[in-house]
Coordinates of C-alpha atoms in Angstrom, one line a residue:
X1 CA 25.1 35.0 2.1
X2 CA 25.5 33.8 -1.5
X3 CA 23.8 30.6 -2.6
X4 CA 26.4 27.9 -3.1
X5 CA 26.7 26.3 -6.6
X6 CA 28.2 23.2 -5.0
X7 CA 26.4 20.5 -3.1
X8 CA 28.0 18.6 -0.2
X9 CA 26.6 15.5 1.5
X10 CA 27.7 14.5 5.0
X11 CA 26.5 11.3 6.6
X12 CA 24.9 12.0 10.0
X13 CA 23.2 8.8 11.2
X14 CA 21.0 8.8 14.3
X15 CA 18.1 11.1 13.3
X16 CA 19.8 14.5 13.9
X17 CA 18.0 17.5 15.2
X18 CA 18.4 20.9 13.5
X19 CA 22.0 22.1 13.9
X20 CA 23.5 25.0 15.9
X21 CA 26.5 26.7 14.4
X22 CA 29.7 27.9 16.1
X23 CA 32.1 30.3 14.3
X24 CA 35.8 29.4 14.4
X25 CA 38.6 31.7 13.3
X26 CA 40.1 30.5 10.0
X27 CA 43.5 31.1 8.5
X28 CA 42.0 33.1 5.6
X29 CA 40.3 35.6 7.9
X30 CA 36.9 34.1 7.1
X31 CA 34.8 32.4 9.6
X32 CA 34.8 28.6 9.6
X33 CA 31.7 27.0 11.2
X34 CA 31.2 23.9 13.2
X35 CA 27.7 22.5 13.2
X36 CA 26.5 20.3 16.0
X37 CA 23.2 18.3 16.2
X38 CA 21.9 16.1 19.1
X39 CA 20.6 12.8 17.9
X40 CA 17.1 11.5 18.5
X41 CA 17.4 7.9 17.5
X42 CA 16.0 5.0 19.5
X43 CA 18.9 4.0 21.8
X44 CA 17.1 0.9 23.2
X45 CA 19.4 -2.0 22.6
X46 CA 16.4 -4.3 22.8
X47 CA 15.2 -2.9 19.5
X48 CA 18.5 -2.6 17.6
X49 CA 21.1 -4.7 15.9
X50 CA 24.6 -3.8 14.6
X51 CA 23.1 -1.7 11.8
X52 CA 21.0 0.5 14.1
X53 CA 17.3 0.6 15.2
X54 CA 15.0 -2.1 13.8
X55 CA 11.9 -0.5 15.4
X56 CA 11.3 3.2 15.7
X57 CA 9.2 6.0 14.0
X58 CA 11.7 6.5 11.1
X59 CA 12.1 2.8 10.1
X60 CA 8.4 2.4 10.1
X61 CA 8.9 -1.3 10.8
X62 CA 7.4 -1.8 14.3
X63 CA 4.6 -3.9 13.1
X64 CA 4.2 -7.2 11.3
X65 CA 6.4 -9.5 13.4
X66 CA 6.8 -12.9 11.7
X67 CA 9.7 -14.5 13.5
X68 CA 10.9 -15.0 17.1
X69 CA 13.8 -12.7 16.2
X70 CA 11.3 -9.9 15.2
X71 CA 9.6 -10.2 18.6
X72 CA 13.0 -10.2 20.5
X73 CA 13.8 -6.9 18.6
X74 CA 10.6 -5.2 19.7
X75 CA 8.5 -5.6 16.5
X76 CA 4.8 -5.8 17.2
X77 CA 2.1 -8.2 16.0
X78 CA -1.1 -6.4 15.4
X79 CA -4.6 -7.6 14.5
X80 CA -5.3 -7.7 10.7
X81 CA -6.8 -4.5 9.5
X82 CA -9.8 -6.4 8.1
X83 CA -10.6 -7.6 11.7
X84 CA -10.6 -4.1 13.1
X85 CA -14.0 -2.5 13.1
X86 CA -12.9 1.0 14.1
X87 CA -10.0 2.9 15.6
X88 CA -6.3 2.2 15.5
X89 CA -4.9 -1.3 15.1
X90 CA -4.6 -3.2 18.4
X91 CA -2.0 -5.7 19.4
X92 CA -2.9 -9.3 18.4
X93 CA -4.7 -11.1 21.2
X94 CA -5.7 -14.8 21.3
X95 CA -8.4 -16.4 23.4
X96 CA -7.0 -19.9 23.3
X97 CA -3.6 -21.3 24.1
X98 CA -1.3 -21.6 21.0
X99 CA 1.5 -24.2 20.4
X100 CA 4.7 -23.5 22.3
X101 CA 6.7 -23.4 19.0
X102 CA 4.6 -20.6 17.5
X103 CA 7.3 -18.2 16.2
X104 CA 5.5 -14.9 17.3
X105 CA 3.0 -15.8 19.9
X106 CA 4.7 -18.5 21.9
X107 CA 4.1 -16.7 25.2
X108 CA 0.4 -17.4 24.8
X109 CA 1.1 -21.2 25.2
X110 CA 1.4 -20.4 28.9
X111 CA -2.0 -20.1 30.7
X112 CA -0.4 -17.7 33.2
X113 CA -0.1 -15.1 30.4
X114 CA -3.9 -14.9 29.9
X115 CA -5.8 -12.1 31.5
X116 CA -9.6 -11.7 31.3
X117 CA -9.7 -14.5 28.9
X118 CA -7.2 -13.3 26.4
X119 CA -3.4 -13.2 25.9
X120 CA -1.4 -10.5 24.1
X121 CA 1.2 -12.0 21.8
X122 CA 3.7 -9.1 21.9
X123 CA 3.0 -6.9 24.9
X124 CA 6.4 -5.4 25.3
X125 CA 7.0 -4.3 21.7
X126 CA 7.7 -0.9 20.3
X127 CA 6.8 2.0 22.6
X128 CA 5.4 -0.4 25.2
X129 CA 8.8 -1.9 26.1
X130 CA 8.6 -1.9 29.9
X131 CA 12.3 -2.5 30.4
X132 CA 14.3 -0.6 27.8
X133 CA 18.0 -1.4 27.7
X134 CA 19.5 2.0 26.9
X135 CA 23.2 2.2 26.1
X136 CA 24.4 5.8 25.3
X137 CA 28.0 4.5 24.7
X138 CA 26.6 2.9 21.5
X139 CA 23.6 5.0 20.5
X140 CA 22.3 8.5 20.7
X141 CA 24.7 11.3 21.5
X142 CA 25.6 14.4 19.5
X143 CA 27.3 14.7 16.1
X144 CA 29.4 17.7 15.0
X145 CA 30.6 18.6 11.5
X146 CA 33.4 21.0 10.6
X147 CA 32.0 22.7 7.5
X148 CA 35.4 23.9 6.4
X149 CA 36.6 20.4 6.3
X150 CA 33.6 19.5 4.2
X151 CA 34.2 22.1 1.6
X152 CA 38.0 22.0 1.5
X153 CA 38.9 18.4 2.4
X154 CA 35.9 16.4 1.2
X155 CA 34.8 15.4 4.7
X156 CA 31.8 13.1 4.4
X157 CA 31.1 11.9 7.9
X158 CA 30.5 13.9 11.1
X159 CA 32.2 13.4 14.4
X160 CA 29.9 11.4 16.6
X161 CA 30.2 12.1 20.4
X162 CA 28.9 9.1 22.3
X163 CA 27.9 9.2 26.0
X164 CA 26.2 12.6 25.5
X165 CA 22.7 11.3 26.2
X166 CA 19.6 10.0 24.5
X167 CA 16.0 10.9 24.6
X168 CA 12.8 8.9 25.2
X169 CA 11.1 8.1 22.0
X170 CA 7.8 9.8 21.2
X171 CA 4.5 8.0 21.5
X172 CA 2.3 7.2 18.6
X173 CA -0.7 9.4 17.7
X174 CA -4.4 9.0 18.1
X175 CA -4.9 6.9 15.0
X176 CA -1.5 5.0 15.3
X177 CA -1.3 1.3 15.9
X178 CA -1.1 0.3 19.5
X179 CA 2.5 0.6 21.0
X180 CA 3.8 2.4 17.9
X181 CA 6.3 5.4 18.0
X182 CA 5.7 9.0 17.1
X183 CA 8.2 11.7 16.2
X184 CA 10.9 12.4 18.7
X185 CA 12.4 15.8 19.3
X186 CA 15.5 16.9 21.2
X187 CA 15.9 20.6 22.0
X188 CA 19.3 22.3 22.2
X189 CA 20.9 25.8 22.3
X190 CA 24.4 27.2 21.8
X191 CA 26.1 29.5 24.3
X192 CA 29.7 30.6 23.4
X193 CA 31.5 27.4 22.3
X194 CA 29.1 25.1 24.1
X195 CA 26.0 23.3 22.9
X196 CA 23.5 22.3 25.6
X197 CA 20.9 19.6 24.8
X198 CA 18.3 17.8 26.8
X199 CA 18.5 14.1 27.6
X200 CA 16.5 11.4 29.4
X201 CA 19.2 8.8 29.5
X202 CA 21.4 7.8 31.2
X203 CA 19.5 10.3 33.5
X204 CA 17.3 13.3 33.1
X205 CA 20.0 15.9 32.3
X206 CA 21.5 18.7 30.2
X207 CA 24.3 17.4 28.1
X208 CA 27.0 20.0 27.2
X209 CA 29.4 19.6 24.3
X210 CA 32.4 21.7 23.5
X211 CA 31.7 22.5 19.8
X212 CA 35.2 23.8 19.2
X213 CA 36.9 20.5 20.2
X214 CA 33.9 18.3 19.3
X215 CA 34.1 16.6 22.7
X216 CA 31.8 16.2 25.7
X217 CA 32.3 18.9 28.3
X218 CA 30.0 17.7 31.1
X219 CA 26.4 16.9 32.0
X220 CA 24.1 18.3 34.7
X221 CA 21.3 16.3 36.2
X222 CA 17.9 17.9 36.4
X223 CA 14.7 17.1 38.3
X224 CA 12.0 15.7 36.1
X225 CA 12.1 15.1 32.4
X226 CA 13.5 18.1 30.5
X227 CA 11.5 19.4 27.6
X228 CA 13.6 22.1 26.0
X229 CA 16.5 24.5 26.5
X230 CA 15.3 28.1 26.1
X231 CA 18.4 30.1 27.0
X232 CA 22.1 29.6 27.3
X233 CA 24.4 32.6 28.1
X234 CA 26.3 34.1 25.2
X235 CA 29.3 34.7 27.3
X236 CA 30.9 33.2 30.4
X237 CA 29.1 33.9 33.6
X238 CA 31.2 34.7 36.7
X239 CA 30.4 32.7 39.8
X240 CA 31.4 33.8 43.3
X241 CA 33.5 31.0 44.7
X242 CA 33.8 32.1 48.3
X243 CA 35.0 29.5 50.7
X244 CA 32.4 27.2 52.4
X245 CA 30.6 24.1 51.4
X246 CA 27.2 25.9 51.6
X247 CA 28.3 28.4 49.0
X248 CA 29.6 25.6 46.7
X249 CA 26.3 23.7 47.0
X250 CA 24.4 26.9 46.3
X251 CA 26.4 27.5 43.2
X252 CA 25.6 24.0 41.8
X253 CA 22.0 24.4 42.8
X254 CA 21.6 27.7 41.0
X255 CA 23.3 26.3 37.9
X256 CA 20.9 23.4 37.7
X257 CA 17.9 25.4 38.7
X258 CA 18.7 27.9 36.0
X259 CA 18.5 25.3 33.3
X260 CA 15.4 23.8 34.8
X261 CA 13.7 27.2 35.0
X262 CA 14.6 28.0 31.4
X263 CA 13.1 24.8 30.2
X264 CA 9.8 25.4 32.0
X265 CA 9.2 28.9 30.6

């Protein structure tokens, strides 16, 4: 194509993946495109407020807890860098009970929280949250953008489709501070007017969005944690719907297995 001389900015919060594009017939006989992007943001309500995540890879704020509120939102307290002899920063540990009103390490006022002579101040912070509270009605999902509306009508925000899944956040790297996050990826592919993306929440599944209507179409549960979608048909696939419950069960089983097999290639 020809390089555009105009720049357009569209707000797509939620750490979007790379887009897929669906061509839509336009009234001027030129193709309009709708771009859809699955979101990779941290959907753990324990680590968010009304403005979004307070603790994830992109905010870079999962260390340095100073208040009880920081701790309740998943921010870690690490050892001082000067106290570390080698390797990545470890979570702050104390060897003696602290006052119960300590803003960050109050759990270590309880002797029951000591193990092998030490107590971890923020054991459930960041990536180490053992009980994440995931809510895909408020976070994660997929965002679609009608590019014609951007160019012609000045559209500045995408259409966010909630309840279309979220993914487990990536773990930190070898030299990262303990319990920190790493980059998070969410694979997806387009087939006809549908975009299929992987998700871990609310269950391990393939989330399917109708790109033309910018709405959720359905979801399909899969066994195990899906890694990526390798192939989605470019045209509708006919399915034999002969009578019989066994045939119907087989039809569903083949549909799910097809996605699972594609992701494992």
